[in-house]
Backbone as JSON Lines, residues from 0, in Angstrom:
{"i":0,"aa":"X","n":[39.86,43.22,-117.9],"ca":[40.21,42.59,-119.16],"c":[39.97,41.09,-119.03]}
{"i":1,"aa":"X","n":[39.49,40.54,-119.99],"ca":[39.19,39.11,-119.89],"c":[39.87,38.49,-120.9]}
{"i":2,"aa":"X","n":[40.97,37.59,-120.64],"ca":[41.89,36.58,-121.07],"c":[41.47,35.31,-121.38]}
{"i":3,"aa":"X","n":[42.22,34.85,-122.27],"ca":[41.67,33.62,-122.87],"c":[42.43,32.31,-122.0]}
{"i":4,"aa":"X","n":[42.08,31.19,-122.63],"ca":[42.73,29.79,-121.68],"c":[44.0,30.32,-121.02]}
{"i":5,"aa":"X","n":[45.34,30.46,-121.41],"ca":[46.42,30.16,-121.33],"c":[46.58,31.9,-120.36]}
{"i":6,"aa":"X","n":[45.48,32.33,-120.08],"ca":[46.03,34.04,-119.29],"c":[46.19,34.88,-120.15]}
{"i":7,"aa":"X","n":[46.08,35.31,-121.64],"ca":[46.48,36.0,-122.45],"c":[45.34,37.04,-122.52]}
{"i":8,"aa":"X","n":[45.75,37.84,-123.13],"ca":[44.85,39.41,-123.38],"c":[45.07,40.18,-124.7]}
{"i":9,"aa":"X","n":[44.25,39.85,-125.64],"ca":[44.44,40.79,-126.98],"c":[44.14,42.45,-126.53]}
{"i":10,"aa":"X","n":[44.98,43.0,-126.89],"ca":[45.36,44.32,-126.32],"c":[45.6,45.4,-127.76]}
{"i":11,"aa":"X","n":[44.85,46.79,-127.58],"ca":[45.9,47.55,-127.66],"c":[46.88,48.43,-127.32]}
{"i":12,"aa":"X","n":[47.96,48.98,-127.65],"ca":[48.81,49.69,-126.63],"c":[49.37,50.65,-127.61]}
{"i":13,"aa":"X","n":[48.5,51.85,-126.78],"ca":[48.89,53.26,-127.49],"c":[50.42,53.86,-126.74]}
{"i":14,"aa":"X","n":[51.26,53.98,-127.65],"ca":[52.54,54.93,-127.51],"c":[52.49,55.99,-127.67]}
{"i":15,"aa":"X","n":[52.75,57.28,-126.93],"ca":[52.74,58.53,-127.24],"c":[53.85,59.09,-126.65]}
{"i":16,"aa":"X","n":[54.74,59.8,-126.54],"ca":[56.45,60.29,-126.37],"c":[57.1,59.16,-125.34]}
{"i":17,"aa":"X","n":[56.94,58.42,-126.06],"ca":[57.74,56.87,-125.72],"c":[57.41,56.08,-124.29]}
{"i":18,"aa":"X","n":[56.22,56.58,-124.1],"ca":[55.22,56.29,-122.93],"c":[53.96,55.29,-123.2]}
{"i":19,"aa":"X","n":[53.51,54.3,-122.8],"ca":[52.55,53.72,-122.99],"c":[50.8,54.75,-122.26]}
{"i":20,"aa":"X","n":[50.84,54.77,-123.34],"ca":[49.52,56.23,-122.83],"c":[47.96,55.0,-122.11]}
{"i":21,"aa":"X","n":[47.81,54.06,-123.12],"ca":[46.51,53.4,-122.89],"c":[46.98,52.0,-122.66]}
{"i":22,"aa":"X","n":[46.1,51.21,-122.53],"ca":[45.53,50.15,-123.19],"c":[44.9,49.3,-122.91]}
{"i":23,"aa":"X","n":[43.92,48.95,-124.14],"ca":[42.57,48.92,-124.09],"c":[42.25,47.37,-125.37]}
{"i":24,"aa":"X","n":[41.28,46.86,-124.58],"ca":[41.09,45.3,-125.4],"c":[40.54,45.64,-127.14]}
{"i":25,"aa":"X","n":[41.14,44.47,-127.39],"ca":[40.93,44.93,-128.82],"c":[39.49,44.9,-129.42]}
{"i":26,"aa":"X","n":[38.31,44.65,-129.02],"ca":[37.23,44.79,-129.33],"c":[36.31,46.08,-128.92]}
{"i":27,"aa":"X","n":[37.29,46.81,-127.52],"ca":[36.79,48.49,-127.64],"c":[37.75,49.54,-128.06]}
{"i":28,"aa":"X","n":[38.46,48.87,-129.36],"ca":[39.13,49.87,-130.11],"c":[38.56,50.57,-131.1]}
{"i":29,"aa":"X","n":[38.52,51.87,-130.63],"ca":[37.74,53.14,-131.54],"c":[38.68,53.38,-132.77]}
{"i":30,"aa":"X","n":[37.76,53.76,-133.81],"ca":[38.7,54.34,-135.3],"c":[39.67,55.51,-134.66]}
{"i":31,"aa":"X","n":[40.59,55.47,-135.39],"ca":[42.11,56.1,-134.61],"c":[42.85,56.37,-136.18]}
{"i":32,"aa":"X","n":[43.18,57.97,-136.15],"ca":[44.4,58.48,-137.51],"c":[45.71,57.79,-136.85]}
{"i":33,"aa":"X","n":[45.92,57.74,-135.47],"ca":[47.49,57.3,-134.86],"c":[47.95,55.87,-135.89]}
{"i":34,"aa":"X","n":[49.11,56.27,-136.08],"ca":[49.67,55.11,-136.7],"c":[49.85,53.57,-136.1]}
{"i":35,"aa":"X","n":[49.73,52.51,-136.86],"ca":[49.31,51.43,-135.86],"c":[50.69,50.23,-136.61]}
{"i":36,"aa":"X","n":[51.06,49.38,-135.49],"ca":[52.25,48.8,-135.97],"c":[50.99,47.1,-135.3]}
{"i":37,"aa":"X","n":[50.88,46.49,-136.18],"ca":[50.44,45.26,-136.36],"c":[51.15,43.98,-135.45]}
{"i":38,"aa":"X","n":[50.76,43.59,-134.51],"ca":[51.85,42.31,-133.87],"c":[51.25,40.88,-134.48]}
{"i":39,"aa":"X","n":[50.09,41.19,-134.85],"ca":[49.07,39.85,-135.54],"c":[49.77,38.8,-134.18]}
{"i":40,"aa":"X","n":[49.0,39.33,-133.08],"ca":[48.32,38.37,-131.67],"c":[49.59,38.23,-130.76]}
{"i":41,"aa":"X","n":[51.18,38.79,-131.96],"ca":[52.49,38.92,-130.95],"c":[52.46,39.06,-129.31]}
{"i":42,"aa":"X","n":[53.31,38.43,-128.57],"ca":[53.19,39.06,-127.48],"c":[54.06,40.59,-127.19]}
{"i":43,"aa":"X","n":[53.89,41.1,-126.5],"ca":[54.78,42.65,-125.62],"c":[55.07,42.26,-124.25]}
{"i":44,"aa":"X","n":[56.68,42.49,-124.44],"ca":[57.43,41.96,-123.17],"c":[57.75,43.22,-122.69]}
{"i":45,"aa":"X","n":[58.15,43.71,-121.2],"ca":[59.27,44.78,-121.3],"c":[60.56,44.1,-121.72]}
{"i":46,"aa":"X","n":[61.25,45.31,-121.29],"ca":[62.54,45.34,-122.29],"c":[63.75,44.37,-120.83]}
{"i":47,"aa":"X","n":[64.82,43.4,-120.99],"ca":[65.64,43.35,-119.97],"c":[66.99,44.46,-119.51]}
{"i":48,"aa":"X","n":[67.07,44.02,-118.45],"ca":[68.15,44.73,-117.52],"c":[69.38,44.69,-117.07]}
{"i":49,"aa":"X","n":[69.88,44.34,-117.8],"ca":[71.51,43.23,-117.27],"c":[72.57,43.75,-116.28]}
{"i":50,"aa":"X","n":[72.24,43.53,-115.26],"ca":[73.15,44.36,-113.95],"c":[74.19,44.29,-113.9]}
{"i":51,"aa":"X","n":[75.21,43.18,-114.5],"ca":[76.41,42.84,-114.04],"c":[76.83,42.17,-115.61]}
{"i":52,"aa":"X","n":[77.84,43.41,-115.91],"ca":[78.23,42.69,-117.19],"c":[79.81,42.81,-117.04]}
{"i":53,"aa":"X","n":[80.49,42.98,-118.42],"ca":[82.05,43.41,-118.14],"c":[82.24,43.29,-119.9]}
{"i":54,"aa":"X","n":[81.2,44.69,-120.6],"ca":[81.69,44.77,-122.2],"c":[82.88,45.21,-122.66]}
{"i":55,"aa":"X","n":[83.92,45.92,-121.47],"ca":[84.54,45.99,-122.42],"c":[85.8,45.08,-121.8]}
{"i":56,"aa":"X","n":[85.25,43.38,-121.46],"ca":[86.58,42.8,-121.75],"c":[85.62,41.74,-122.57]}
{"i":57,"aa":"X","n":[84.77,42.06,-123.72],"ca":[83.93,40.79,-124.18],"c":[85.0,40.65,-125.24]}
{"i":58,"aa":"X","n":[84.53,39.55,-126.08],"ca":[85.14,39.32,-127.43],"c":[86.36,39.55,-127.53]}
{"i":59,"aa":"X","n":[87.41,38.68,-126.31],"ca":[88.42,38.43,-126.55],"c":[89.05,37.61,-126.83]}
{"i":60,"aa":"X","n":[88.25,36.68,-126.54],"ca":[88.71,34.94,-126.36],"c":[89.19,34.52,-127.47]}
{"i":61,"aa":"X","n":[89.21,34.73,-128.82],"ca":[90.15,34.5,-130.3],"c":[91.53,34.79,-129.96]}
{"i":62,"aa":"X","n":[92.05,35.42,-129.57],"ca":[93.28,36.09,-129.08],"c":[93.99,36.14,-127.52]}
{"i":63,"aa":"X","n":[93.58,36.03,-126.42],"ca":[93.43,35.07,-125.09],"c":[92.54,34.58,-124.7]}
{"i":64,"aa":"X","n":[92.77,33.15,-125.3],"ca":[91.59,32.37,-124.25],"c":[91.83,32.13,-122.95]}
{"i":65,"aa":"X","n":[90.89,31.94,-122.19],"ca":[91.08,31.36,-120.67],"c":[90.83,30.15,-120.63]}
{"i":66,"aa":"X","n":[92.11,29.46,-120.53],"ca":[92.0,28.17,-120.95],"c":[91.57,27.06,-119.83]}
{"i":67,"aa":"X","n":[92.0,28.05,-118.87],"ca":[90.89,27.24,-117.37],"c":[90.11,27.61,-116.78]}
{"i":68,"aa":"X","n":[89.3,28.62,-117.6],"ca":[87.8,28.6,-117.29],"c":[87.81,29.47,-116.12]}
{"i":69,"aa":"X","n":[88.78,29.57,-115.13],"ca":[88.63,30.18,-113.56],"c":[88.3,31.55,-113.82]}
{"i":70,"aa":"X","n":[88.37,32.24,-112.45],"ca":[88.52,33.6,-112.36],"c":[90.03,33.9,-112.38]}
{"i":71,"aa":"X","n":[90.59,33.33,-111.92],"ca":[92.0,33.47,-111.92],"c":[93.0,33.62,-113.53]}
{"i":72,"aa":"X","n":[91.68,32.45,-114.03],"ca":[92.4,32.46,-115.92],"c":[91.64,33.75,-116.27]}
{"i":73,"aa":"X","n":[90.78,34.23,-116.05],"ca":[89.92,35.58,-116.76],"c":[90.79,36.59,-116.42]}
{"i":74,"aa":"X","n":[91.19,36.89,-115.2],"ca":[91.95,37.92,-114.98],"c":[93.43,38.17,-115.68]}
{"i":75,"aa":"X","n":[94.03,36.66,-115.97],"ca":[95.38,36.54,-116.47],"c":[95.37,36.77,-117.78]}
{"i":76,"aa":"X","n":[93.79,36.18,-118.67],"ca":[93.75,36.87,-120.08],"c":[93.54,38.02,-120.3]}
{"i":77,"aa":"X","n":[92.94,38.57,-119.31],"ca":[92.74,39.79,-119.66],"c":[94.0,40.85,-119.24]}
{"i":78,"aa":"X","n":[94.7,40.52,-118.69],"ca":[96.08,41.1,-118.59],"c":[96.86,41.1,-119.68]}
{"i":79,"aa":"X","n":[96.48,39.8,-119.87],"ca":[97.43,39.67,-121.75],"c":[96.91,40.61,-122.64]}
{"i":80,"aa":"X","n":[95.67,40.75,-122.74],"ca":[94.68,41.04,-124.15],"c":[95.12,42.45,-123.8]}
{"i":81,"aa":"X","n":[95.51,43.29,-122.9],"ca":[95.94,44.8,-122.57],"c":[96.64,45.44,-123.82]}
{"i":82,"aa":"X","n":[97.92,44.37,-124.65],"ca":[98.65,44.67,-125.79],"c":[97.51,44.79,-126.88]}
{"i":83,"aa":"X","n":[96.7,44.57,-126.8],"ca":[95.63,44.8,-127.86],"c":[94.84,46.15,-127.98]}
{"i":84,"aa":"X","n":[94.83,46.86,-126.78],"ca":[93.7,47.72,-126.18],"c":[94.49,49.04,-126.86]}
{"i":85,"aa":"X","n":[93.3,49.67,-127.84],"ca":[93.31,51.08,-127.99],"c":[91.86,51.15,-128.44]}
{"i":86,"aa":"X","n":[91.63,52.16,-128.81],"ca":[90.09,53.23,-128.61],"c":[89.49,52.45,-129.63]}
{"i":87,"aa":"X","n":[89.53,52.34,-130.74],"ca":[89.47,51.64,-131.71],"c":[89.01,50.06,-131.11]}
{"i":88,"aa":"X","n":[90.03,49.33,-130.82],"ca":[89.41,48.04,-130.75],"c":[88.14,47.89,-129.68]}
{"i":89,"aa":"X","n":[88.55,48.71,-128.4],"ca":[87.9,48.85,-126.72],"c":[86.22,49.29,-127.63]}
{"i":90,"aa":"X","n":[86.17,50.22,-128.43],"ca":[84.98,51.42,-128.98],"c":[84.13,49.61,-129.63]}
{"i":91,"aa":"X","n":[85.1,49.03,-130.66],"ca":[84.78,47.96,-131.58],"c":[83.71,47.13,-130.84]}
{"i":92,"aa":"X","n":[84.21,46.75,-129.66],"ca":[83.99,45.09,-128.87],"c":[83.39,46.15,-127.78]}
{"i":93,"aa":"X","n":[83.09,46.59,-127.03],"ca":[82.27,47.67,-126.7],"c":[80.96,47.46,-127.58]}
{"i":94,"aa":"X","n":[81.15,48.58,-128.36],"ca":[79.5,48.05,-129.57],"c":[78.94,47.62,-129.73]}
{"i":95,"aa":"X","n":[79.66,46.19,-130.04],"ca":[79.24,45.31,-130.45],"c":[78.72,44.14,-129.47]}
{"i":96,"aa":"X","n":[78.7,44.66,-127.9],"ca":[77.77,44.49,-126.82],"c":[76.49,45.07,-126.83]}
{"i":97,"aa":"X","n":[76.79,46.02,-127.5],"ca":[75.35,47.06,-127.13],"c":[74.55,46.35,-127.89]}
{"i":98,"aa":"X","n":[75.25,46.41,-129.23],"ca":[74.17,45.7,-130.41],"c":[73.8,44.63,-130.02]}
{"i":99,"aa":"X","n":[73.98,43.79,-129.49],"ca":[73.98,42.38,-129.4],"c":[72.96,42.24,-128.3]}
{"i":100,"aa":"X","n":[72.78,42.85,-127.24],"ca":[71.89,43.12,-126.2],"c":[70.68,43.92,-126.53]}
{"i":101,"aa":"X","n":[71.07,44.96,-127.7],"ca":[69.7,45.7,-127.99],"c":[68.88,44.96,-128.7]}
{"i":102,"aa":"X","n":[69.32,44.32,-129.56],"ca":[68.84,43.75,-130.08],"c":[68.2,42.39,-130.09]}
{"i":103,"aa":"X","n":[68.53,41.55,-128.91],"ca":[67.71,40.97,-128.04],"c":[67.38,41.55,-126.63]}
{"i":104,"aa":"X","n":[66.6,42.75,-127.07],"ca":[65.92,43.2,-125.88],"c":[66.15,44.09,-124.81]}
{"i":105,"aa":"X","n":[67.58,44.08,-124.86],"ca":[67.98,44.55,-122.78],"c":[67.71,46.46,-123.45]}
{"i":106,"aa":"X","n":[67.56,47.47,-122.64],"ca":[67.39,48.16,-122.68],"c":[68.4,49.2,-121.11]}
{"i":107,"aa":"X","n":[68.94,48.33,-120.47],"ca":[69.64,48.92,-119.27],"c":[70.54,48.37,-119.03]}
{"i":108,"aa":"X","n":[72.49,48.55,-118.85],"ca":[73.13,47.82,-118.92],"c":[74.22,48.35,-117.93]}
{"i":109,"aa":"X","n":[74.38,47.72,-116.61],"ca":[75.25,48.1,-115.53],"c":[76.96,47.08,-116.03]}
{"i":110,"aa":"X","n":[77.79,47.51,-116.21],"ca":[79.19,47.38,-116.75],"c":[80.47,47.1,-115.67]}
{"i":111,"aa":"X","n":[80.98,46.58,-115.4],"ca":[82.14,47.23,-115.02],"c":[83.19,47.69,-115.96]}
{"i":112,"aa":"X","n":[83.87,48.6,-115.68],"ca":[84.93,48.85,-116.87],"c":[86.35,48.71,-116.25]}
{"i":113,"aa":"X","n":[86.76,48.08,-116.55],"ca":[88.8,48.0,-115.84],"c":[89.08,49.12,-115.82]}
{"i":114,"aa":"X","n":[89.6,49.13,-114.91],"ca":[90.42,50.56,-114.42],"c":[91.83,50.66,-114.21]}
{"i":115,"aa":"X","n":[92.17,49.78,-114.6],"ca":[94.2,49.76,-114.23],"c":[94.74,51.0,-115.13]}
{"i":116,"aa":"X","n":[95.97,51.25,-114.87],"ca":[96.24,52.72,-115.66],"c":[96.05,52.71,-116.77]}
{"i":117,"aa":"X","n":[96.63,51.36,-117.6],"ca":[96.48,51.34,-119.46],"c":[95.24,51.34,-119.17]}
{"i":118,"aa":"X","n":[94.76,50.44,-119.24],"ca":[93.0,49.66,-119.99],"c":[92.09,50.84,-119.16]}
{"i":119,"aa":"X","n":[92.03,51.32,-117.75],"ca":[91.01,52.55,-117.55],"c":[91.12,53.53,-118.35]}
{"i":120,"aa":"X","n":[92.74,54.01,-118.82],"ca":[92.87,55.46,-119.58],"c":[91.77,55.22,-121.34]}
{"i":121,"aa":"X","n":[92.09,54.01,-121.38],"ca":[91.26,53.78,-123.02],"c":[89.89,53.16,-122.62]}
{"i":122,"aa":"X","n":[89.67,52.66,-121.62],"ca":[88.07,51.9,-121.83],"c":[86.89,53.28,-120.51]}
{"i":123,"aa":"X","n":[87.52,53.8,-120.18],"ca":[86.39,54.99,-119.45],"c":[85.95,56.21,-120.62]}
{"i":124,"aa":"X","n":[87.08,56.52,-121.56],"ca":[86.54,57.49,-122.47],"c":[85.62,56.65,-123.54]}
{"i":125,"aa":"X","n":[85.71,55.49,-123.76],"ca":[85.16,54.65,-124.71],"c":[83.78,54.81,-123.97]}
{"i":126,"aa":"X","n":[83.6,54.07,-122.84],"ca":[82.57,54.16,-122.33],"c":[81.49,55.55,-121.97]}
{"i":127,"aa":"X","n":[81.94,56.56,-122.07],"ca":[81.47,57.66,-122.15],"c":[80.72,58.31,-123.25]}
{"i":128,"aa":"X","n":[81.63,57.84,-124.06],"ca":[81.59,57.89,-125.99],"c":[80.26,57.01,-126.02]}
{"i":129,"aa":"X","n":[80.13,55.99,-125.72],"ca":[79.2,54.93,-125.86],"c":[77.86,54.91,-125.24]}
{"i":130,"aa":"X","n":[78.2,55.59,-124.18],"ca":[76.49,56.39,-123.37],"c":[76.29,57.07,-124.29]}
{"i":131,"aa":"X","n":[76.87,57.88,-124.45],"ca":[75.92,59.1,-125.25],"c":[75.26,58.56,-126.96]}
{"i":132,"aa":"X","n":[76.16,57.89,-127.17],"ca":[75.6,57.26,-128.24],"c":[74.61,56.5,-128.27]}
{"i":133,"aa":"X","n":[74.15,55.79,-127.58],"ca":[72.81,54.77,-126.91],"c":[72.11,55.04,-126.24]}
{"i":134,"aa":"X","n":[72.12,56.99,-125.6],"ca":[71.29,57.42,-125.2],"c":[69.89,57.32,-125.65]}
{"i":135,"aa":"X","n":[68.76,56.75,-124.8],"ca":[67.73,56.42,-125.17],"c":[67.52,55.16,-125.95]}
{"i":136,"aa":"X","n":[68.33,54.21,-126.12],"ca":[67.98,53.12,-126.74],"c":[68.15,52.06,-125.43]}
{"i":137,"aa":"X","n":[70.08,52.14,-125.01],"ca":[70.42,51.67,-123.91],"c":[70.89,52.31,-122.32]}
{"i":138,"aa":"X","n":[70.48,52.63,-121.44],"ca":[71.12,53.18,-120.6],"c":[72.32,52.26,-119.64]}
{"i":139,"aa":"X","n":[73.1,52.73,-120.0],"ca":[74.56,52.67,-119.67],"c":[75.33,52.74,-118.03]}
{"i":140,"aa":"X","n":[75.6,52.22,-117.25],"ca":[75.81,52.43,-116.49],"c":[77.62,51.58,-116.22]}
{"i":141,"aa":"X","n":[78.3,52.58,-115.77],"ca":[79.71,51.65,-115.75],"c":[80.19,51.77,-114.06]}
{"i":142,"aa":"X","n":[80.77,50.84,-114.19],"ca":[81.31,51.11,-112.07],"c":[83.01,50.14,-112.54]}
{"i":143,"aa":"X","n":[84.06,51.04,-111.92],"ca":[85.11,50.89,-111.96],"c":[85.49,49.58,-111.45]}
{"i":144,"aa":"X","n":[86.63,48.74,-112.19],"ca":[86.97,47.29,-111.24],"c":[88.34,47.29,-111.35]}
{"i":145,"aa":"X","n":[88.2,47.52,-110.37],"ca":[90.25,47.52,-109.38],"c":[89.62,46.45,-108.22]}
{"i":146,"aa":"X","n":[90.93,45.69,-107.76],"ca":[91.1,45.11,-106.6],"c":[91.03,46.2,-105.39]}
{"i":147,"aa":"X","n":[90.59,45.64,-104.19],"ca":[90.05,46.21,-102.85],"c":[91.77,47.12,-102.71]}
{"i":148,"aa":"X","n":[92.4,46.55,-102.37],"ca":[93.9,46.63,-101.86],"c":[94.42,47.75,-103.33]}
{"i":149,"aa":"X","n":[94.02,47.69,-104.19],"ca":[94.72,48.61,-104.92],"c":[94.31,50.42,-104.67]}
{"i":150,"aa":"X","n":[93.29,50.42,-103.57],"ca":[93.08,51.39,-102.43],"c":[94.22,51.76,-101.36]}
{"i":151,"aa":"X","n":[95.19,50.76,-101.23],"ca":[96.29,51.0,-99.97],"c":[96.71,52.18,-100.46]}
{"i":152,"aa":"X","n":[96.98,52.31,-101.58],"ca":[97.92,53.65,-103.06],"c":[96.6,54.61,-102.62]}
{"i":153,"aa":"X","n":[96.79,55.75,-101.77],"ca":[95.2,56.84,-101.21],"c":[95.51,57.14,-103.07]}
{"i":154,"aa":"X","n":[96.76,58.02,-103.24],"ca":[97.56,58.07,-104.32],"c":[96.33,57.96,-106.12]}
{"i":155,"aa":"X","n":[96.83,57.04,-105.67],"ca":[96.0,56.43,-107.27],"c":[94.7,56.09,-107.26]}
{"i":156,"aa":"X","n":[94.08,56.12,-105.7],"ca":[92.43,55.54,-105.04],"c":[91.86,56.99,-105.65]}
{"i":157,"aa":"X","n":[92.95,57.72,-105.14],"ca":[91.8,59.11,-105.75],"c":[92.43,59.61,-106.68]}
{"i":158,"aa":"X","n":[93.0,59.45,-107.87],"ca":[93.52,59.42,-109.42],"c":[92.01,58.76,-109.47]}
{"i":159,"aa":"X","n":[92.0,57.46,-109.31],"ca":[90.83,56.84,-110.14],"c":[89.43,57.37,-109.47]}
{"i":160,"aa":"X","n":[89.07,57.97,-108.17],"ca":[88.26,58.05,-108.27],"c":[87.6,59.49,-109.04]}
{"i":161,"aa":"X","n":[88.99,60.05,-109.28],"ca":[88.35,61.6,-110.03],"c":[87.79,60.89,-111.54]}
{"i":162,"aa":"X","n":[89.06,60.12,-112.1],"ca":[88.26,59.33,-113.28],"c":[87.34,58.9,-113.29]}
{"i":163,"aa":"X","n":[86.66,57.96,-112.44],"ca":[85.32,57.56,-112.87],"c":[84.49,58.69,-112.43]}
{"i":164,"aa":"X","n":[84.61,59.31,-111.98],"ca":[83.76,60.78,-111.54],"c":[83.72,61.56,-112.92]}
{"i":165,"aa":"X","n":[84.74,61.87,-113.6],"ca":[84.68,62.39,-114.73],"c":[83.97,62.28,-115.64]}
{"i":166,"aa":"X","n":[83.64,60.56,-115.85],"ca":[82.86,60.15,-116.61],"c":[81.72,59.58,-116.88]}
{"i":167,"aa":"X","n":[81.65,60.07,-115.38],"ca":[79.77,59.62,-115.08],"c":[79.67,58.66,-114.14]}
{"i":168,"aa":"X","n":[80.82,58.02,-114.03],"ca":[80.87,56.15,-113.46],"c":[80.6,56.01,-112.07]}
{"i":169,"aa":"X","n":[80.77,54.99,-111.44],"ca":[80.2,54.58,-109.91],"c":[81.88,54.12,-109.16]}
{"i":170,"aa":"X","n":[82.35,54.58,-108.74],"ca":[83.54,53.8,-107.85],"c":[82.79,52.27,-107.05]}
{"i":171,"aa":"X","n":[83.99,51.62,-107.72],"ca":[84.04,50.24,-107.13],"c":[84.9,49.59,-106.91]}
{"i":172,"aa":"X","n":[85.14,48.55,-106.41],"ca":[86.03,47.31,-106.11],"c":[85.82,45.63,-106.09]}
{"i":173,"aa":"X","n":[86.39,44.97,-106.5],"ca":[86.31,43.48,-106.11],"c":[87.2,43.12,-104.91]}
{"i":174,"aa":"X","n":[86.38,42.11,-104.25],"ca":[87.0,41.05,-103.21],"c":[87.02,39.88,-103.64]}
{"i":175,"aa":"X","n":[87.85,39.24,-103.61],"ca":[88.2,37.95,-103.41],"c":[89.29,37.18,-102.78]}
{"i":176,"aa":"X","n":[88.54,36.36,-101.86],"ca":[90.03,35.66,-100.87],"c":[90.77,34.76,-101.81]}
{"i":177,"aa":"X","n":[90.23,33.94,-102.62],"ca":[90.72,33.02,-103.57],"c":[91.59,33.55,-104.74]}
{"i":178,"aa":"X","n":[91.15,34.71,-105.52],"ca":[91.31,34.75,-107.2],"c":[92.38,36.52,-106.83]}
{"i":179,"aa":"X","n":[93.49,36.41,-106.57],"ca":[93.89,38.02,-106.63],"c":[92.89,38.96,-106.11]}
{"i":180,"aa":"X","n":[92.25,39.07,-104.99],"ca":[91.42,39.72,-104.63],"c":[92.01,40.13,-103.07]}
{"i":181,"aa":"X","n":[90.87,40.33,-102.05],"ca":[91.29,40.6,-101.08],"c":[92.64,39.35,-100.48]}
{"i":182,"aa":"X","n":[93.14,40.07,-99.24],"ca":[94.42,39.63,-98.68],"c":[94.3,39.29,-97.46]}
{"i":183,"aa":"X","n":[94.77,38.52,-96.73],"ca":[94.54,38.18,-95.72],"c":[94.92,39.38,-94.38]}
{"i":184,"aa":"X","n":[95.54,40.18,-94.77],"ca":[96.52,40.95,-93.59],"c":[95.55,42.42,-94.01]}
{"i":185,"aa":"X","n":[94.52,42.08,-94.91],"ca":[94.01,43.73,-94.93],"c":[92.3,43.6,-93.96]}
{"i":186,"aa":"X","n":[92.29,44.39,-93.25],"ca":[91.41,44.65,-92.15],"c":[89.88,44.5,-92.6]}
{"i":187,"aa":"X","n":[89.92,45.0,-93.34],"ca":[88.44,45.22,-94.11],"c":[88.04,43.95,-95.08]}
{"i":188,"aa":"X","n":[88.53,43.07,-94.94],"ca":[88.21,41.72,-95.71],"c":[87.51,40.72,-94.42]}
{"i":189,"aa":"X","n":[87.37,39.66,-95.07],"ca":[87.2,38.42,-94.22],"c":[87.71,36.96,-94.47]}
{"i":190,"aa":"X","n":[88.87,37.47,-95.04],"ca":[90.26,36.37,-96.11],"c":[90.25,35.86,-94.75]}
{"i":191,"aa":"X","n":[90.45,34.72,-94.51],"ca":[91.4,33.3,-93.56],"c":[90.54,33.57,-92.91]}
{"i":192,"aa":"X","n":[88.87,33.93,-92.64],"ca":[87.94,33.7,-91.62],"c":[87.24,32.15,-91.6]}
């Protein structure tokens, strides 16, 4: 293919079951019945990937802000914003991630979803609800966020891990020596190193 100044390539690009079948410069394009969607010289990007999100604690900040910006204030609002949380609002602000990402582009979206007893019991079925619904537009991916140490409980380690198993999800954890995270006296950290 031969590109003009700037590296560019007038192209066409045949779609056929949501696969890029061809493509071929626009001056050896043969007469074609396939339906043709016009970019007039647009460019074609792929789609983005957003590995590390956390939709369903977005669009809270009207109602707890984190007023110091930390990790330490994120975690404390979002403890507050818990009195808010049912299927309904979690499903709402949820959504309205997806939309907001599909629609500039992302097409793959790795999540964490809170897992504490309230906010996991309402934001893992939400999230489940919400794959299937964006199946094929967005793929969905959620991984549980509990603190490391909230593993000491075998108890509730495997309560939650049947839950996120239930619902498709990835078992996970955060560390942190600084922000409510790991502890200094637990083995498997590297707190006071």
């Amino acid at each position: 293919l031969s590109s003009d100044r700037d590296g560019l390539v007038f192209v066409d690009i045949e779609i056929r079951g949501g696969n890029i079948a061809s493509i071929t410069p626009v001056e050896d394009q043969a007469p074609s019945d396939l339906t043709e969607v016009d970019l007039d010289g647009g460019m074609c990007w792929p789609t983005f990937v957003d590995i590390h999100t956390h939709i369903d604690k977005g669009h809270t900040c009207e109602r707890t802000r984190n007023m110091s910006g930390s990790l330490a204030g994120a975690d404390d609002s979002c403890a507050k914003d818990e009195v808010f949380w049912d299927h309904d609002d979690v499903y709402r602000r949820m959504e309205f991630s997806l939309k907001c990402a599909y629609a500039h582009g992302t097409s793959a979206i790795r999540t964490h979803i809170m897992s504490g007893p309230v906010q996991g019991a309402i934001a893992w079925p939400v999230f489940e609800e919400l794959r299937e619904a964006w199946r094929g537009r967005i793929e969905l991916q959620g991984v549980s966020l509990a603190i490391l140490r909230f593993f000491r409980d075998e108890e509730a380690g495997a309560a939650l891990a049947d839950q996120v198993k239930a619902h498709g999800g990835i078992l996970g954890a955060a560390v942190s020596c600084t922000d409510r995270g790991g502890h200094p006296d637990d083995v498997y950290t590297t707190c006071g190193e």
